[in-house]
Amino acid sequence: YLGAAAGAEFIADIFLCPLEACRIRSVSDPGYASSLPGVAARLIKEEGVVRGFYSGFGPILFKQIPYTMAKFAVQGRAAEYLYNSMGKKPADCGAVVNTGVSLSSGVVAGVVSAIISHPADTLLSKVNKAGAGGDGSIPQRMMNITKETGVAKLCTQGLGARCVMIGTLTALQFGIFDSVMRALGAEKFHFHEPH
């Protein structure tokens, strides 16, 4: 279950990383290029594919894989806890209660995922800025950024806003997902430890 989430996220990150590099560059330097394709072309020309598009690959893996794994694991456990505390199963509840459980467990999952992945998210944002971390290999640049920023600041800067954003987004994702599943008559997979 968690291995599948991690594997899927790894593959997705191969495609996400260039887009994230372009997005961060365009936000940190609005005059860099006028469009996403323009940012991509200039990055390739000036820095090459690896440094331009994939200098943030390590941080994006350290951000997205734990984020995805935590999101699914925590949401499932939180929903299970809520149903158990009510002494009911999802089938015993109406749409309002089930949606409430989906939204509540989604908030918990989103906040936990945001906290777990925040240091790597901060590092990713910084490593994709022009000149960040100086010259050298990608790991060396990340170490330089960590030293310049400080570990505590890397872990806490912007965390509150990220928890609100990701908590809300994740709650809505699971609320919509579970509502669509119910409307289609489908059931989620429920994994239990073998006896």
PDB file of C-alpha atoms in Angstrom, residues 43-172:
ATOM      1  CA  LEU A  43      16.689  27.119 -18.302  1.00  0.00           C
ATOM      2  CA  ILE A  44      17.855  24.464 -20.772  1.00  0.00           C
ATOM      3  CA  LYS A  45      19.951  26.981 -22.697  1.00  0.00           C
ATOM      4  CA  GLU A  46      21.617  28.525 -19.630  1.00  0.00           C
ATOM      5  CA  GLU A  47      21.877  25.577 -17.230  1.00  0.00           C
ATOM      6  CA  GLY A  48      21.221  22.411 -19.212  1.00  0.00           C
ATOM      7  CA  VAL A  49      18.545  19.818 -18.586  1.00  0.00           C
ATOM      8  CA  VAL A  50      19.985  18.274 -15.414  1.00  0.00           C
ATOM      9  CA  ARG A  51      20.880  21.446 -13.507  1.00  0.00           C
ATOM     10  CA  GLY A  52      17.991  23.489 -14.943  1.00  0.00           C
ATOM     11  CA  PHE A  53      15.185  20.976 -14.532  1.00  0.00           C
ATOM     12  CA  TYR A  54      16.409  18.427 -11.997  1.00  0.00           C
ATOM     13  CA  SER A  55      18.487  20.319  -9.427  1.00  0.00           C
ATOM     14  CA  GLY A  56      15.437  20.040  -7.187  1.00  0.00           C
ATOM     15  CA  PHE A  57      14.854  16.319  -7.816  1.00  0.00           C
ATOM     16  CA  GLY A  58      16.287  15.196  -4.468  1.00  0.00           C
ATOM     17  CA  PRO A  59      14.271  17.719  -2.465  1.00  0.00           C
ATOM     18  CA  ILE A  60      11.125  16.986  -4.480  1.00  0.00           C
ATOM     19  CA  LEU A  61      11.496  13.259  -3.715  1.00  0.00           C
ATOM     20  CA  PHE A  62      12.082  14.004  -0.028  1.00  0.00           C
ATOM     21  CA  LYS A  63       9.039  16.275  -0.114  1.00  0.00           C
ATOM     22  CA  GLN A  64       6.541  14.376  -2.235  1.00  0.00           C
ATOM     23  CA  ILE A  65       7.156  10.708  -1.323  1.00  0.00           C
ATOM     24  CA  PRO A  66       6.761  11.135   2.456  1.00  0.00           C
ATOM     25  CA  TYR A  67       3.918  13.587   1.801  1.00  0.00           C
ATOM     26  CA  THR A  68       1.995  11.088  -0.340  1.00  0.00           C
ATOM     27  CA  MET A  69       2.657   8.150   1.959  1.00  0.00           C
ATOM     28  CA  ALA A  70       1.631  10.127   5.055  1.00  0.00           C
ATOM     29  CA  LYS A  71      -1.436  11.547   3.351  1.00  0.00           C
ATOM     30  CA  PHE A  72      -2.923   8.149   2.570  1.00  0.00           C
ATOM     31  CA  ALA A  73      -1.810   6.359   5.744  1.00  0.00           C
ATOM     32  CA  VAL A  74      -2.907   9.128   8.121  1.00  0.00           C
ATOM     33  CA  GLN A  75      -6.217   9.753   6.363  1.00  0.00           C
ATOM     34  CA  GLY A  76      -7.100   6.066   6.531  1.00  0.00           C
ATOM     35  CA  ARG A  77      -6.174   5.780  10.212  1.00  0.00           C
ATOM     36  CA  ALA A  78      -7.916   9.035  11.132  1.00  0.00           C
ATOM     37  CA  ALA A  79     -11.122   7.991   9.357  1.00  0.00           C
ATOM     38  CA  GLU A  80     -10.952   4.567  11.005  1.00  0.00           C
ATOM     39  CA  TYR A  81     -10.471   6.222  14.414  1.00  0.00           C
ATOM     40  CA  LEU A  82     -13.449   8.546  13.868  1.00  0.00           C
ATOM     41  CA  TYR A  83     -15.755   5.699  12.827  1.00  0.00           C
ATOM     42  CA  ASN A  84     -14.577   3.530  15.739  1.00  0.00           C
ATOM     43  CA  SER A  85     -15.147   6.373  18.213  1.00  0.00           C
ATOM     44  CA  MET A  86     -18.747   6.599  16.957  1.00  0.00           C
ATOM     45  CA  GLY A  87     -19.099   2.817  17.082  1.00  0.00           C
ATOM     46  CA  LYS A  88     -20.181   2.761  13.442  1.00  0.00           C
ATOM     47  CA  LYS A  89     -19.014   1.690  10.021  1.00  0.00           C
ATOM     48  CA  PRO A  90     -19.278   3.962   6.956  1.00  0.00           C
ATOM     49  CA  ALA A  91     -22.212   1.887   5.679  1.00  0.00           C
ATOM     50  CA  ASP A  92     -24.107   2.676   8.917  1.00  0.00           C
ATOM     51  CA  CYS A  93     -23.782   6.433   8.392  1.00  0.00           C
ATOM     52  CA  GLY A  94     -25.476   8.857   6.062  1.00  0.00           C
ATOM     53  CA  ALA A  95     -23.844  11.076   3.476  1.00  0.00           C
ATOM     54  CA  VAL A  96     -23.433  14.029   5.868  1.00  0.00           C
ATOM     55  CA  VAL A  97     -21.579  12.014   8.523  1.00  0.00           C
ATOM     56  CA  ASN A  98     -19.432  10.212   5.937  1.00  0.00           C
ATOM     57  CA  THR A  99     -18.549  13.515   4.288  1.00  0.00           C
ATOM     58  CA  GLY A 100     -17.734  14.980   7.699  1.00  0.00           C
ATOM     59  CA  VAL A 101     -15.412  12.051   8.420  1.00  0.00           C
ATOM     60  CA  SER A 102     -13.758  12.445   4.992  1.00  0.00           C
ATOM     61  CA  LEU A 103     -13.215  16.166   5.523  1.00  0.00           C
ATOM     62  CA  SER A 104     -12.020  15.811   9.129  1.00  0.00           C
ATOM     63  CA  SER A 105      -9.632  12.953   8.417  1.00  0.00           C
ATOM     64  CA  GLY A 106      -8.441  14.860   5.338  1.00  0.00           C
ATOM     65  CA  VAL A 107      -7.543  17.910   7.441  1.00  0.00           C
ATOM     66  CA  VAL A 108      -5.569  15.736   9.865  1.00  0.00           C
ATOM     67  CA  ALA A 109      -3.808  13.960   6.997  1.00  0.00           C
ATOM     68  CA  GLY A 110      -3.038  17.241   5.248  1.00  0.00           C
ATOM     69  CA  VAL A 111      -1.540  18.886   8.328  1.00  0.00           C
ATOM     70  CA  VAL A 112       0.600  15.834   9.164  1.00  0.00           C
ATOM     71  CA  SER A 113       1.745  15.565   5.540  1.00  0.00           C
ATOM     72  CA  ALA A 114       2.575  19.269   5.432  1.00  0.00           C
ATOM     73  CA  ILE A 115       4.683  19.039   8.593  1.00  0.00           C
ATOM     74  CA  ILE A 116       6.538  15.948   7.374  1.00  0.00           C
ATOM     75  CA  SER A 117       7.325  17.373   3.941  1.00  0.00           C
ATOM     76  CA  HIS A 118       7.864  21.039   4.829  1.00  0.00           C
ATOM     77  CA  PRO A 119      11.677  21.091   5.222  1.00  0.00           C
ATOM     78  CA  ALA A 120      12.126  19.534   1.775  1.00  0.00           C
ATOM     79  CA  ASP A 121       9.526  21.913   0.312  1.00  0.00           C
ATOM     80  CA  THR A 122      11.442  24.910   1.663  1.00  0.00           C
ATOM     81  CA  LEU A 123      14.723  23.488   0.333  1.00  0.00           C
ATOM     82  CA  LEU A 124      13.114  22.837  -3.072  1.00  0.00           C
ATOM     83  CA  SER A 125      11.882  26.425  -3.287  1.00  0.00           C
ATOM     84  CA  LYS A 126      15.330  27.742  -2.457  1.00  0.00           C
ATOM     85  CA  VAL A 127      17.420  25.390  -4.658  1.00  0.00           C
ATOM     86  CA  ASN A 128      15.461  26.375  -7.781  1.00  0.00           C
ATOM     87  CA  LYS A 129      16.169  30.092  -7.338  1.00  0.00           C
ATOM     88  CA  ALA A 130      18.943  31.552  -9.476  1.00  0.00           C
ATOM     89  CA  GLY A 131      22.330  31.312  -7.767  1.00  0.00           C
ATOM     90  CA  ALA A 132      20.964  29.623  -4.649  1.00  0.00           C
ATOM     91  CA  GLY A 133      23.584  27.602  -2.786  1.00  0.00           C
ATOM     92  CA  GLY A 134      26.422  28.811  -4.989  1.00  0.00           C
ATOM     93  CA  ASP A 135      28.227  26.639  -7.480  1.00  0.00           C
ATOM     94  CA  GLY A 136      28.962  22.960  -7.223  1.00  0.00           C
ATOM     95  CA  SER A 137      27.002  19.751  -7.279  1.00  0.00           C
ATOM     96  CA  ILE A 138      23.325  19.658  -6.408  1.00  0.00           C
ATOM     97  CA  PRO A 139      23.955  17.985  -3.008  1.00  0.00           C
ATOM     98  CA  GLN A 140      26.627  20.610  -2.241  1.00  0.00           C
ATOM     99  CA  ARG A 141      24.230  23.427  -3.127  1.00  0.00           C
ATOM    100  CA  MET A 142      21.544  21.884  -0.891  1.00  0.00           C
ATOM    101  CA  MET A 143      24.029  21.646   1.998  1.00  0.00           C
ATOM    102  CA  ASN A 144      25.042  25.280   1.455  1.00  0.00           C
ATOM    103  CA  ILE A 145      21.399  26.376   1.481  1.00  0.00           C
ATOM    104  CA  THR A 146      20.757  24.372   4.657  1.00  0.00           C
ATOM    105  CA  LYS A 147      23.776  25.987   6.356  1.00  0.00           C
ATOM    106  CA  GLU A 148      22.757  29.486   5.181  1.00  0.00           C
ATOM    107  CA  THR A 149      19.125  29.073   6.202  1.00  0.00           C
ATOM    108  CA  GLY A 150      19.543  26.987   9.348  1.00  0.00           C
ATOM    109  CA  VAL A 151      17.775  23.721  10.064  1.00  0.00           C
ATOM    110  CA  ALA A 152      15.189  25.252  12.424  1.00  0.00           C
ATOM    111  CA  LYS A 153      14.201  27.908   9.905  1.00  0.00           C
ATOM    112  CA  LEU A 154      14.121  25.314   7.107  1.00  0.00           C
ATOM    113  CA  CYS A 155      11.617  23.324   9.192  1.00  0.00           C
ATOM    114  CA  THR A 156       9.423  26.191  10.396  1.00  0.00           C
ATOM    115  CA  GLN A 157       9.513  29.107   7.930  1.00  0.00           C
ATOM    116  CA  GLY A 158       6.051  29.306   6.351  1.00  0.00           C
ATOM    117  CA  LEU A 159       4.836  26.131   8.080  1.00  0.00           C
ATOM    118  CA  GLY A 160       1.607  27.623   9.442  1.00  0.00           C
ATOM    119  CA  ALA A 161       0.450  28.829   6.039  1.00  0.00           C
ATOM    120  CA  ARG A 162       1.431  25.500   4.470  1.00  0.00           C
ATOM    121  CA  CYS A 163      -0.567  23.554   7.091  1.00  0.00           C
ATOM    122  CA  VAL A 164      -3.668  25.656   6.387  1.00  0.00           C
ATOM    123  CA  MET A 165      -3.253  25.317   2.621  1.00  0.00           C
ATOM    124  CA  ILE A 166      -2.448  21.586   2.537  1.00  0.00           C
ATOM    125  CA  GLY A 167      -4.949  20.730   5.290  1.00  0.00           C
ATOM    126  CA  THR A 168      -7.735  22.431   3.360  1.00  0.00           C
ATOM    127  CA  LEU A 169      -6.676  21.005   0.008  1.00  0.00           C
ATOM    128  CA  THR A 170      -6.365  17.456   1.348  1.00  0.00           C
ATOM    129  CA  ALA A 171      -9.721  17.675   3.139  1.00  0.00           C
ATOM    130  CA  LEU A 172     -11.358  18.729  -0.117  1.00  0.00           C
TER     131      LEU A 172
END
